[in-house]
Coordinates of C-alpha atoms and ligand atoms in Angstrom, one line a residue:
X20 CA 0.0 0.0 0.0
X21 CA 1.5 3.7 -0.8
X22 CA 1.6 6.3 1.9
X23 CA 2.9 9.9 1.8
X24 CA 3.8 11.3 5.2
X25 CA 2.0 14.8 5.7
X26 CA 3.8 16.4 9.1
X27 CA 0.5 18.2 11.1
X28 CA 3.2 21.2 12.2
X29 CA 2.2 21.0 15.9
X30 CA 5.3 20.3 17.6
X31 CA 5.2 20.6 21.6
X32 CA 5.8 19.0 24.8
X33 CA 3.3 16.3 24.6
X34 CA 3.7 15.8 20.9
X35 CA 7.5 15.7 20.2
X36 CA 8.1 17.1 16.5
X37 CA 4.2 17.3 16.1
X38 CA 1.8 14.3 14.5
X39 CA 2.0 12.0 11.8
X40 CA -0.9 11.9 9.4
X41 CA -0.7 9.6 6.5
X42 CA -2.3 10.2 2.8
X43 CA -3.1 7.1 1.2
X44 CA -3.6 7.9 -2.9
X45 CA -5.4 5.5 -5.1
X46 CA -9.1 4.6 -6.0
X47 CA -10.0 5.9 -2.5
X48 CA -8.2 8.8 -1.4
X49 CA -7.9 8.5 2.7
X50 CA -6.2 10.5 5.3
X51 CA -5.2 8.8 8.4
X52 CA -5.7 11.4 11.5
X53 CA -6.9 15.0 11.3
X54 CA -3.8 16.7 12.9
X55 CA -4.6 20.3 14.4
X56 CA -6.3 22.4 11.4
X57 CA -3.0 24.4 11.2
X58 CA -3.0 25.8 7.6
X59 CA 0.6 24.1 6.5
X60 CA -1.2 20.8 7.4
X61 CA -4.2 21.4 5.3
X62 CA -2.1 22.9 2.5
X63 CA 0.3 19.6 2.5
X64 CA -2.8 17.2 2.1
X65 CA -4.2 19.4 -0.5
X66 CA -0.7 19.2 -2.5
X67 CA -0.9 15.4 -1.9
X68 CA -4.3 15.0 -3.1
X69 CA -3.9 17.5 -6.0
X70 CA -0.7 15.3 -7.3
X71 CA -3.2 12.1 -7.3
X72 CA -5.3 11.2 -10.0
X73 CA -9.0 11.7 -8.9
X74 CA -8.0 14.4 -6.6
X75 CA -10.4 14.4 -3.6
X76 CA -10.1 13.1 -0.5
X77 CA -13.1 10.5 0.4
X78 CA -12.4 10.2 4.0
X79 CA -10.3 11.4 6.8
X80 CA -9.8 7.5 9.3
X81 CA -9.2 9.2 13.0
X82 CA -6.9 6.9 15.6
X83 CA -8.8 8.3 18.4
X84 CA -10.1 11.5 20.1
X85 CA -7.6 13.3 21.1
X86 CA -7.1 16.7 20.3
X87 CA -3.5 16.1 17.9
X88 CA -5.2 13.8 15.8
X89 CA -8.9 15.0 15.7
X90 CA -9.2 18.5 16.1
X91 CA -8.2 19.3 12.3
X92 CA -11.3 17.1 11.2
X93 CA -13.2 20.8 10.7
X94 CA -10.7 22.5 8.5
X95 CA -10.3 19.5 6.5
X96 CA -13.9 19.4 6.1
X97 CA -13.9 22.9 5.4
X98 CA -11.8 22.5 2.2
X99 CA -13.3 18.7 0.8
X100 CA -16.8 19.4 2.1
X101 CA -17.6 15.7 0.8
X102 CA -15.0 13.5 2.8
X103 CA -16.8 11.7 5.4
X104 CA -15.1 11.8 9.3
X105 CA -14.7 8.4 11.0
X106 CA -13.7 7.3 14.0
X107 CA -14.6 4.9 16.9
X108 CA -17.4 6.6 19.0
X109 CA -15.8 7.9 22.3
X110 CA -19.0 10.4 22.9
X111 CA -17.6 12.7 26.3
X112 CA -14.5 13.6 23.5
X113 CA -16.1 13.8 20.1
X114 CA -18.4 16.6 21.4
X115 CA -15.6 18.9 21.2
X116 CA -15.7 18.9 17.5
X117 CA -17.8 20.1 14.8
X118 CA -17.9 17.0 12.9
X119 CA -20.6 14.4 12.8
X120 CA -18.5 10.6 12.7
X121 CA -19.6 7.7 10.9
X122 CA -19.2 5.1 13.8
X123 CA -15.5 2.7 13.1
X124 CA -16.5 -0.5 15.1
X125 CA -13.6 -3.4 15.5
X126 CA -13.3 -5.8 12.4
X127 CA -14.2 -3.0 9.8
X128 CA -12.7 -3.3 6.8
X129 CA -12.4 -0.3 5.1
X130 CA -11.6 0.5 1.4
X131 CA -8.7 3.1 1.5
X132 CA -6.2 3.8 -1.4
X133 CA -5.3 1.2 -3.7
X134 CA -6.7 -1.5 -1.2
X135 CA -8.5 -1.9 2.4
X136 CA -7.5 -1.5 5.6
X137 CA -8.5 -4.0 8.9
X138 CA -10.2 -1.9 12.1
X139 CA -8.5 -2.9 15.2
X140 CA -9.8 -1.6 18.3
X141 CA -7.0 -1.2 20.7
X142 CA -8.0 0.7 23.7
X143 CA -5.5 2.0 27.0
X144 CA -4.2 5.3 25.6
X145 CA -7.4 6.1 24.8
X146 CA -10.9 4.1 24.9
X147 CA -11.8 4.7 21.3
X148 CA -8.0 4.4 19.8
X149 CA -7.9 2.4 16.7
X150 CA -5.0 1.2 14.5
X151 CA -5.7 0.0 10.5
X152 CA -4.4 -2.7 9.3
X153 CA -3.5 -3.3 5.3
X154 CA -3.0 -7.4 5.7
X155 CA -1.8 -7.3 2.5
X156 CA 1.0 -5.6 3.0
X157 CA 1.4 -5.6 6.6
X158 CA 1.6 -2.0 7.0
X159 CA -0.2 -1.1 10.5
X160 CA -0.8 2.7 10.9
X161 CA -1.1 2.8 14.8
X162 CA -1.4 6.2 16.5
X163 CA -0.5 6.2 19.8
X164 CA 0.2 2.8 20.7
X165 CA 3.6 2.8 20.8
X166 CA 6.3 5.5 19.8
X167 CA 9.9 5.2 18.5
X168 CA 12.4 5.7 21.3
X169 CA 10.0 6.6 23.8
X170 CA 6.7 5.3 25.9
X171 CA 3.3 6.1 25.8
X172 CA 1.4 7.9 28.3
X173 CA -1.8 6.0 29.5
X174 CA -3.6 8.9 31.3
X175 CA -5.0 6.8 34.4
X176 CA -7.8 9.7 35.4
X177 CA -8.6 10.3 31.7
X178 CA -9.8 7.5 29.7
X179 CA -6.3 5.3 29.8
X180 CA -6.5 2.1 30.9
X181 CA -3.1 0.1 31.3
X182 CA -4.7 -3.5 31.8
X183 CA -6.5 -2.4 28.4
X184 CA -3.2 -1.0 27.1
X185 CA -1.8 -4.3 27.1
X186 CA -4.1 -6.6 26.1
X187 CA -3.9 -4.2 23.7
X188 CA -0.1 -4.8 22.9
X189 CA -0.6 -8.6 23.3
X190 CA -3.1 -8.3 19.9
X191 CA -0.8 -6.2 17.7
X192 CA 2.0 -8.7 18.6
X193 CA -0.1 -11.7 17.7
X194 CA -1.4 -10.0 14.3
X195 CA 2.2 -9.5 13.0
X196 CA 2.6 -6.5 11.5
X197 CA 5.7 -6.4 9.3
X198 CA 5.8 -2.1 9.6
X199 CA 4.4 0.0 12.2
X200 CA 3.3 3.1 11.4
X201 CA 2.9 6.1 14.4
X202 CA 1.2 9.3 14.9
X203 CA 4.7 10.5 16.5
X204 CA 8.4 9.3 15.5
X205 CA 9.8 7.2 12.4
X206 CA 8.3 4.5 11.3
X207 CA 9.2 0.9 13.2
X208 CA 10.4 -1.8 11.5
X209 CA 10.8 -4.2 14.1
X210 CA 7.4 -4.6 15.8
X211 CA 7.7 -7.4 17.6
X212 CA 10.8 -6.2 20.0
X213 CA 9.6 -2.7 20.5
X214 CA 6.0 -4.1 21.6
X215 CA 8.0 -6.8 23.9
X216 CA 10.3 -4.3 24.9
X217 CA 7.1 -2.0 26.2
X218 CA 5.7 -4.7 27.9
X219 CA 8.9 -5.5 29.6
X220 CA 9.1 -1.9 30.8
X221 CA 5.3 -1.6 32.4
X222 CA 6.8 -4.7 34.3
X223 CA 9.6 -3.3 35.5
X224 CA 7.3 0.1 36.7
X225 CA 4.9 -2.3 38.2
X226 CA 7.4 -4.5 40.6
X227 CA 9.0 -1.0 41.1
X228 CA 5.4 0.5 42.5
X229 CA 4.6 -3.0 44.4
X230 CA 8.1 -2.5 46.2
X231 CA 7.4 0.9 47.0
X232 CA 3.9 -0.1 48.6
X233 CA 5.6 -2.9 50.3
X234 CA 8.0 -0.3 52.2
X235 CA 5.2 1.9 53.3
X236 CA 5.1 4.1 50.3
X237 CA 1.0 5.3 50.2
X238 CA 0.6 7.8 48.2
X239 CA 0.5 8.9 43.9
X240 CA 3.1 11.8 45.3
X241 CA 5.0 9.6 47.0
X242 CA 5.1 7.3 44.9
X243 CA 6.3 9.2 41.8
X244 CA 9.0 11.1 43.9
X245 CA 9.9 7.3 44.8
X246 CA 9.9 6.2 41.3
X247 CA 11.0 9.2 38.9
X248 CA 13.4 10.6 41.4
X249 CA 14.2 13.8 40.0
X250 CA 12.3 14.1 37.1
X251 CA 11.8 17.8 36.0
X252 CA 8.0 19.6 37.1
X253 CA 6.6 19.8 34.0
X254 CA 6.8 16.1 33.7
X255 CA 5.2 15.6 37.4
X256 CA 1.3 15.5 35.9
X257 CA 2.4 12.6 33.3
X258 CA 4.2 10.4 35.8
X259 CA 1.0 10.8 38.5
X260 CA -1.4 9.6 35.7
X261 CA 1.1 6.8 34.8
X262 CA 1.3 6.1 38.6
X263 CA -2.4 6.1 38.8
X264 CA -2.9 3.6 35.4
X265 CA -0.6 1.0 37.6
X266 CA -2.6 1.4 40.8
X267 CA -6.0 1.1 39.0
X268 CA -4.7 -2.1 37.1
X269 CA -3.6 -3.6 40.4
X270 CA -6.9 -2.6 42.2
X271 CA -8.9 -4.1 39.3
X272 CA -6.6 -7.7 40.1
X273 CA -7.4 -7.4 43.8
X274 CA -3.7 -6.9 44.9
X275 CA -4.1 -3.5 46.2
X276 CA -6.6 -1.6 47.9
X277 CA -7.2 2.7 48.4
X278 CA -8.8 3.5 51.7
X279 CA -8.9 7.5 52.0
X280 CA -6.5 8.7 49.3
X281 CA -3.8 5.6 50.9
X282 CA -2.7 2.7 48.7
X283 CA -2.1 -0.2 50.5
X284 CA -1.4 -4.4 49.6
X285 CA -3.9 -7.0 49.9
Ligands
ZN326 ZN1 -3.3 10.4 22.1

């Protein structure tokens, strides 16, 4: 399957050199992710859809709700009034766009370019967050699930679910993808040892937190000033809702309870 890289120009803090979105030409013209509706964006996928024979986008495919890879969906609708907006309903997030989404539902398959690409529902980061599969090829585009040289944040009080995030991990790793493709960093051409490599990792955090607990560590504060000993402010909020996906995933296995605010073994 072809793909041209379109860079959303939305560098920052939580988005490193800015998104990924991905223009798939052929008999059905498809954008993967919306980006931020800044105008270099929209003027790189009208460039990419101008070169193509056709020229017109048919459909923008959204990852999930987040505001880097959804936001754009109204300027892009703006310009190719007729290219439908589709994403996996996540209905507290999709609100805060003027779009109206044709439901994505697991198992979709989904004309797009010269061929079709596999739905596969892959919540943690995000409830709704979806990767696309071409089988042919084995070309995944996969948003946030996993990012070159660097881990992804499951945001514990906002929709992230880490026991979700694996089984999530688990999946991809048992489809086989040949190529990963992210909304953030190069592409990765050996999926199987950065997945294992993640799941190795939330592990290691996990034994670290259950050690912590075990020496009378009780707290999210206390426990990230225990664990990410350190770590600069800005990056406090991030390692709390990390902290927090871990205790959640061990409360939901019965190893851990919370009794006022304390976290404490079972
Ligand atoms: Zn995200």
């Amino acid at each position: 399957m072809r793909y041209e890289l379109i860079p959303a120009h939305n560098p920052g803090p939580y988005t490193g050199d800015g998104n990924n979105t991905y223009y798939l030409p052929g008999a059905t013209p498809v954008l993967i992710d919306a980006g931020t509706g800044d105008p270099r964006h929209v003027d790189g996928v009208a460039a990419a859809v101008t070169a193509s024979p056709g020229g017109a986008l048919t459909r923008v495919l959204v990852t999930h709700g987040h505001a880097d890879h959804a936001s754009g969906i109204e300027g892009l609708q703006a310009r190719w009034p007729a290219a439908a907006a589709a994403k996996m309903p996540w209905p507290e997030q999709d609100r805060d766009y003027a779009a109206s989404w044709s439901p994505l539902a697991d198992g979709d398959l989904i004309p797009a370019g010269d061929g079709a690409l596999r739905v596969v529902h892959t919540p943690g980061h995000a409830p709704d967050h979806l990767c696309f599969l071409d089988e042919l090829s084995g070309l995944m585009f996969t948003g946030d699930l996993v990012v070159s040289g660097g881990t992804v944040m499951i945001p514990g009080s906002a929709g992230g679910d880490l026991s979700a995030y694996l089984a999530s991990l688990d999946r991809v790793l048992r489809l086989g993808p040949d190529r990963l493709l992210p909304a953030h960093g190069p592409a990765i051409d050996a999926p199987a040892s950065i997945i294992q490599s993640y799941l190795d990792h939330r592990q290691a955090r996990e034994d670290q937190i259950l050690a912590a607990l075990r020496r009378g560590v009780d707290t999210i504060d206390g426990l990230v000033a225990r664990i990410y000993a350190g770590l600069d402010a800005a990056l406090v909020p991030a390692a709390r809702e990390s902290v927090t996906a871990h205790l959640e995933k061990l409360r939901s296995e019965h190893l851990i309870r919370c009794e006022a605010d304390r976290w404490r073994l079972n």
